Coordinates of C-alpha atoms in Angstrom, one line a residue:
M192 CA 0.0 0.0 0.0
I193 CA 2.8 2.4 0.9
A194 CA 4.7 1.5 -2.2
E195 CA 1.6 2.2 -4.3
L196 CA 1.3 5.6 -2.6
I197 CA 4.9 6.4 -3.2
S198 CA 4.8 5.3 -6.9
G199 CA 1.6 7.3 -7.3
G200 CA 3.2 10.3 -5.7
L201 CA 6.2 10.1 -7.8
L202 CA 4.1 9.7 -10.9
S203 CA 2.1 12.8 -10.1
A204 CA 5.3 14.7 -9.3
I205 CA 6.7 13.7 -12.7
V206 CA 3.5 14.7 -14.5
L207 CA 3.5 18.0 -12.7
L208 CA 7.2 18.6 -13.5
I209 CA 6.6 17.8 -17.2
F210 CA 3.5 20.1 -17.2
V211 CA 5.5 23.0 -15.7
S212 CA 8.4 22.3 -18.1
V213 CA 6.3 22.3 -21.1
T214 CA 4.4 25.5 -19.9
A215 CA 7.7 27.2 -19.3
L216 CA 9.0 26.2 -22.7
I217 CA 5.8 27.4 -24.4
A218 CA 6.0 30.7 -22.5
T219 CA 9.7 31.1 -23.3
S220 CA 9.1 30.3 -27.0
A221 CA 6.2 32.8 -27.1
N222 CA 8.3 35.5 -25.5
W223 CA 11.2 34.8 -27.9
L224 CA 8.9 34.8 -30.9
G225 CA 7.3 38.0 -29.8
E226 CA 10.7 39.7 -29.3
F227 CA 11.9 38.3 -32.6
S228 CA 8.8 39.7 -34.5
R229 CA 9.1 43.0 -32.8
V230 CA 12.9 43.4 -33.7
Y231 CA 12.2 42.1 -37.2
K232 CA 9.4 44.5 -37.8
Q233 CA 11.4 47.4 -36.4
R234 CA 14.4 46.7 -38.6
F235 CA 12.2 46.1 -41.7
T236 CA 10.2 49.3 -41.3
K237 CA 13.3 51.3 -40.5
N238 CA 15.3 50.0 -43.5
A239 CA 12.2 50.3 -45.8
D240 CA 11.7 54.0 -44.6
R241 CA 15.3 54.8 -45.3
Q242 CA 15.5 53.1 -48.7
L243 CA 12.2 54.6 -49.9
A244 CA 13.2 58.1 -48.6
D245 CA 16.5 57.9 -50.5
M246 CA 14.4 57.2 -53.7
F247 CA 12.0 60.0 -52.9
V248 CA 9.1 57.5 -52.3
F249 CA 7.0 58.3 -49.3
T250 CA 4.4 55.7 -48.4
D251 CA 3.2 53.7 -45.4
V252 CA 5.6 50.8 -45.0
S253 CA 3.3 48.9 -42.7
Y254 CA 1.6 47.6 -45.9
L255 CA 4.9 46.4 -47.2
F256 CA 5.6 44.7 -43.9
L257 CA 2.2 43.0 -44.1
I258 CA 2.9 41.7 -47.7
N259 CA 6.3 40.5 -46.5
I260 CA 4.8 38.5 -43.6
I261 CA 2.1 37.0 -45.8
A262 CA 4.9 35.9 -48.3
L263 CA 6.9 34.5 -45.4
L264 CA 4.0 32.4 -44.2
L265 CA 2.3 31.4 -47.5
I266 CA 5.3 30.5 -49.7
P267 CA 7.1 28.1 -47.2
T268 CA 3.7 26.5 -46.5
L269 CA 3.2 25.9 -50.2
V270 CA 6.7 24.6 -50.7
H271 CA 6.3 22.2 -47.7
Y272 CA 3.0 20.9 -49.1
L273 CA 4.7 20.2 -52.5
F274 CA 8.0 18.6 -51.2
Q275 CA 7.1 17.5 -47.7
L276 CA 10.7 18.1 -46.6
W277 CA 11.6 20.5 -43.8
V278 CA 15.1 21.1 -45.1
I279 CA 13.7 22.7 -48.3
T280 CA 11.0 24.6 -46.4
W281 CA 13.6 26.2 -44.0
S282 CA 15.9 26.9 -46.9
V283 CA 13.1 28.7 -48.8
L284 CA 12.2 30.6 -45.7
G285 CA 15.9 31.7 -45.2
V286 CA 16.1 32.9 -48.8
L287 CA 12.8 34.8 -48.4
L288 CA 14.3 36.8 -45.5
F289 CA 17.0 38.2 -47.9
I290 CA 14.4 39.0 -50.7
P291 CA 13.5 42.6 -49.4
G292 CA 17.2 43.6 -49.3
L293 CA 17.7 42.3 -52.9
I294 CA 14.6 44.3 -54.0
W295 CA 15.9 47.5 -52.4
A296 CA 19.3 47.0 -54.1
S297 CA 17.6 46.3 -57.5
L298 CA 15.5 49.4 -57.3
R299 CA 18.5 51.5 -56.2
K300 CA 20.6 50.2 -59.1
K301 CA 17.8 50.9 -61.6
R302 CA 17.5 54.4 -60.2
F303 CA 21.2 55.0 -60.6
R304 CA 21.1 53.8 -64.2
K305 CA 18.3 56.2 -65.1
F306 CA 20.1 59.0 -63.3
E307 CA 23.3 58.3 -65.3
A308 CA 21.4 58.1 -68.6
Q309 CA 20.0 61.6 -67.9
L310 CA 23.4 63.2 -67.0
P311 CA 24.5 64.2 -70.6
D312 CA 21.3 66.0 -71.4
A313 CA 21.4 67.8 -68.0
F314 CA 24.9 69.0 -68.5
I315 CA 24.1 70.3 -72.0
M316 CA 21.1 72.1 -70.6
L317 CA 23.3 73.5 -67.8
S318 CA 25.8 74.7 -70.4
S319 CA 23.1 76.4 -72.5
S320 CA 21.7 78.2 -69.5
L321 CA 25.2 79.5 -68.6
Q322 CA 25.9 80.6 -72.1
S323 CA 22.7 82.6 -72.1
G324 CA 23.9 84.6 -69.2
A325 CA 22.3 82.8 -66.2
S326 CA 24.2 82.3 -63.0
L327 CA 25.1 78.8 -61.9
N328 CA 22.4 78.7 -59.3
M329 CA 19.8 79.8 -61.8
A330 CA 21.1 77.3 -64.3
L331 CA 20.8 74.5 -61.8
E332 CA 17.2 75.5 -61.0
T333 CA 16.4 75.4 -64.7
V334 CA 17.9 71.9 -65.0
T335 CA 15.9 70.9 -62.0
K336 CA 12.6 72.2 -63.4
Q337 CA 13.0 70.8 -66.9
S338 CA 14.5 67.4 -66.2
P339 CA 12.6 64.3 -65.3
A340 CA 13.0 62.2 -62.1
P341 CA 15.3 61.1 -60.7
L342 CA 17.8 63.7 -61.8
S343 CA 15.3 66.6 -61.0
Q344 CA 14.9 65.2 -57.5
E345 CA 18.6 64.9 -56.8
F346 CA 19.5 68.3 -58.4
G347 CA 16.5 69.8 -56.6
L348 CA 18.0 68.6 -53.2
L349 CA 21.2 70.2 -54.3
V350 CA 19.5 73.5 -55.0
K351 CA 17.7 73.4 -51.7
R352 CA 20.9 72.8 -49.9
M353 CA 22.5 75.8 -51.6
R354 CA 19.6 78.0 -50.6
L355 CA 20.2 77.1 -47.0
G356 CA 23.8 78.4 -47.3
V357 CA 25.7 75.3 -48.3
S358 CA 28.4 75.9 -50.9
L359 CA 28.3 74.4 -54.3
E360 CA 31.4 72.3 -53.6
D361 CA 30.0 70.9 -50.3
G362 CA 26.7 70.2 -52.0
L363 CA 28.3 68.3 -54.8
I364 CA 30.3 66.3 -52.4
E365 CA 27.1 65.4 -50.5
L366 CA 25.4 64.4 -53.8
E367 CA 28.4 62.3 -54.7
Q368 CA 27.8 60.3 -51.5
R369 CA 24.1 59.8 -52.4
I370 CA 24.9 59.0 -56.0
P371 CA 28.2 57.0 -56.0
L372 CA 28.5 56.7 -59.7
Q373 CA 31.8 57.1 -61.5
S374 CA 30.3 59.3 -64.2
F375 CA 28.7 61.7 -61.8
I376 CA 31.8 61.8 -59.5
M377 CA 34.0 62.5 -62.6
A378 CA 31.7 65.4 -63.8
S379 CA 31.3 66.8 -60.2
S380 CA 35.1 66.7 -59.7
A381 CA 35.6 68.5 -63.0
I382 CA 33.2 71.3 -62.0
R383 CA 34.7 71.8 -58.6
I384 CA 38.2 71.9 -60.0
S385 CA 37.2 74.3 -62.7
R386 CA 35.7 76.6 -60.1
E387 CA 38.8 76.4 -57.9
V388 CA 41.4 77.1 -60.6
G389 CA 39.2 79.7 -62.4
G390 CA 38.9 77.8 -65.7
N391 CA 36.2 78.1 -68.3
L392 CA 33.2 76.5 -66.6
V393 CA 31.1 76.4 -69.7
E394 CA 33.7 74.7 -71.8
T395 CA 34.3 72.3 -69.0
I396 CA 30.6 71.4 -68.7
N397 CA 30.3 70.9 -72.5
T398 CA 33.4 68.7 -72.6
M399 CA 32.0 66.6 -69.7
A400 CA 28.6 66.3 -71.6
K401 CA 30.3 65.0 -74.7
T402 CA 32.5 62.6 -72.7
L403 CA 29.4 61.2 -70.8
R404 CA 27.5 60.8 -74.1
R405 CA 30.4 58.9 -75.7
K406 CA 30.7 56.8 -72.6
K407 CA 27.0 56.0 -72.7
M408 CA 27.3 55.0 -76.4
M409 CA 30.3 52.7 -75.6
E410 CA 28.4 51.1 -72.7
G411 CA 25.4 50.5 -75.0
K412 CA 27.6 48.7 -77.6
I413 CA 29.2 46.6 -74.9
D414 CA 25.8 45.6 -73.5
S415 CA 24.7 44.7 -77.0
L416 CA 27.7 42.5 -77.6
T417 CA 27.4 40.7 -74.2
A418 CA 23.7 40.4 -74.2
Q419 CA 23.7 36.9 -75.7
G420 CA 26.2 35.7 -73.1
R421 CA 24.1 37.0 -70.2
A422 CA 20.9 35.5 -71.7
Q423 CA 22.7 32.1 -72.1
G424 CA 23.8 32.3 -68.5
T425 CA 20.4 33.0 -67.1
F426 CA 18.9 30.3 -69.3
M427 CA 21.4 27.6 -68.2
A428 CA 20.9 28.6 -64.5
M429 CA 17.1 28.4 -64.7
L430 CA 16.9 25.2 -66.8
P431 CA 17.8 22.7 -64.1
I432 CA 15.3 24.3 -61.7
V433 CA 12.5 24.1 -64.3
L434 CA 13.4 20.5 -65.1
A435 CA 13.5 19.5 -61.4
I436 CA 10.0 21.0 -60.9
L437 CA 8.6 19.2 -64.0
L438 CA 10.2 15.9 -63.1
S439 CA 8.8 16.2 -59.6
F440 CA 5.3 16.2 -61.0
I441 CA 6.0 13.6 -63.8
E442 CA 8.1 11.1 -61.8
P443 CA 7.5 11.9 -58.1
E444 CA 8.7 8.6 -56.8
A445 CA 12.1 8.9 -58.5
M446 CA 12.6 12.6 -57.6
T447 CA 11.6 12.0 -54.0
K448 CA 14.8 10.2 -53.3
L449 CA 16.7 13.4 -54.3
Y450 CA 14.9 15.2 -51.4
T451 CA 14.5 12.6 -48.8
T452 CA 17.7 10.5 -48.7
K453 CA 21.0 11.6 -47.3
E454 CA 22.8 10.9 -50.6
G455 CA 20.2 12.7 -52.6
L456 CA 20.6 15.8 -50.3
V457 CA 24.3 15.8 -50.8
V458 CA 23.9 15.6 -54.6
L459 CA 21.3 18.4 -54.5
A460 CA 23.6 20.6 -52.4
I461 CA 26.5 20.0 -54.8
M462 CA 24.2 20.8 -57.8
V463 CA 23.0 24.1 -56.2
I464 CA 26.6 25.2 -55.3
M465 CA 27.8 24.4 -58.9
Q466 CA 24.8 26.2 -60.4
V467 CA 25.5 29.3 -58.3
L468 CA 29.2 29.3 -59.1
G469 CA 28.5 28.8 -62.8
F470 CA 26.1 31.7 -62.9
I471 CA 28.5 34.0 -61.0
F472 CA 31.4 33.1 -63.4
I473 CA 29.2 33.7 -66.5
R474 CA 28.2 37.1 -65.2
K475 CA 31.7 38.0 -64.4
V476 CA 32.9 37.1 -67.9
T477 CA 30.1 39.0 -69.6
S478 CA 30.4 42.0 -67.2
I479 CA 33.0 44.3 -68.8
D480 CA 34.1 47.5 -67.0
S481 CA 33.7 50.3 -69.4

C-alpha cells in the first residue's frame, strides 16, 4: 500500500514537472517569438523607410511589412505541401528573408542607371543656360525644373541645400555620397576643380557632356555584344530548376529520393553550389568594366 502511494506520488510529481516544463517552454518560445517579431518589424520598417526616402518615395511601410509577412507564411507552406521536406522549407524561408534587401538593391541600381542616362542632357542644358547669361544657381534651377526624375529630385535637393547656405562644392560632395556613380563623380570633380582654378566652366561642362555621351554609347555597344552571353547564363541557370519541378510532377517517386535521402541531399547541395558558381562566373565574364 505504501509502495503504491509512493509510486503514485512520484508519478504525479513527474507529470507535474513535465507540465511545468512544457508550460515554461511554451512561454519562453512565445516570448522569444514576440521579441523576434518586434525586432524584425522594427528593422524592416526602418530599412524600408530609409531606402524609400532615398528614392523620394513616401508611403506607409506597414503595408509592405504585411505583404512580407504573408509571403513568409504562404510560400514556405506551399513549398512544404509540395515537397514534404523540412530542409527545403527552411531553406526557402531563409532565402525569403533576404528578398527585401535584394529588392531595395535592384530598385536603387535601376534608379542609378536612369540618373546616369540623364546626365549628358542635363549638362548640355546647364551649359546652354550658362551661355545665355544665367548664373550657376539659376542654371541648376532650370535643369531641376526641366529634367525628369530622378535627376530633377537629386538636383532639386542640391538647389535646396545651396539655398540654406551650403556651398556648391560641399553640396556636390554630399550628392556624390548619395549617387556614388563614377560618371557623376567625374563630372562633379571637374566642375569643382574648374571653379577652384578659375577655368572656363562652360567649356568644362560641354566637354563633360560630350564625354558622358560617348561613354553612354560605348556602354550601349558593350551591353549589346554581351547580351547573348548574359541570356545564355540566365537560361542555363534556370533550366535545371525548371526540369526539377517538371520531373517532380512527372516522376514523383524517383525525384523524392533526391529530397528525402542523405545521398540525394548531398547531390542536391553540390548541384546548387555548382549552379550558383557557374552563374557567377558567367556574369563575371560578360560584365565588362567600361
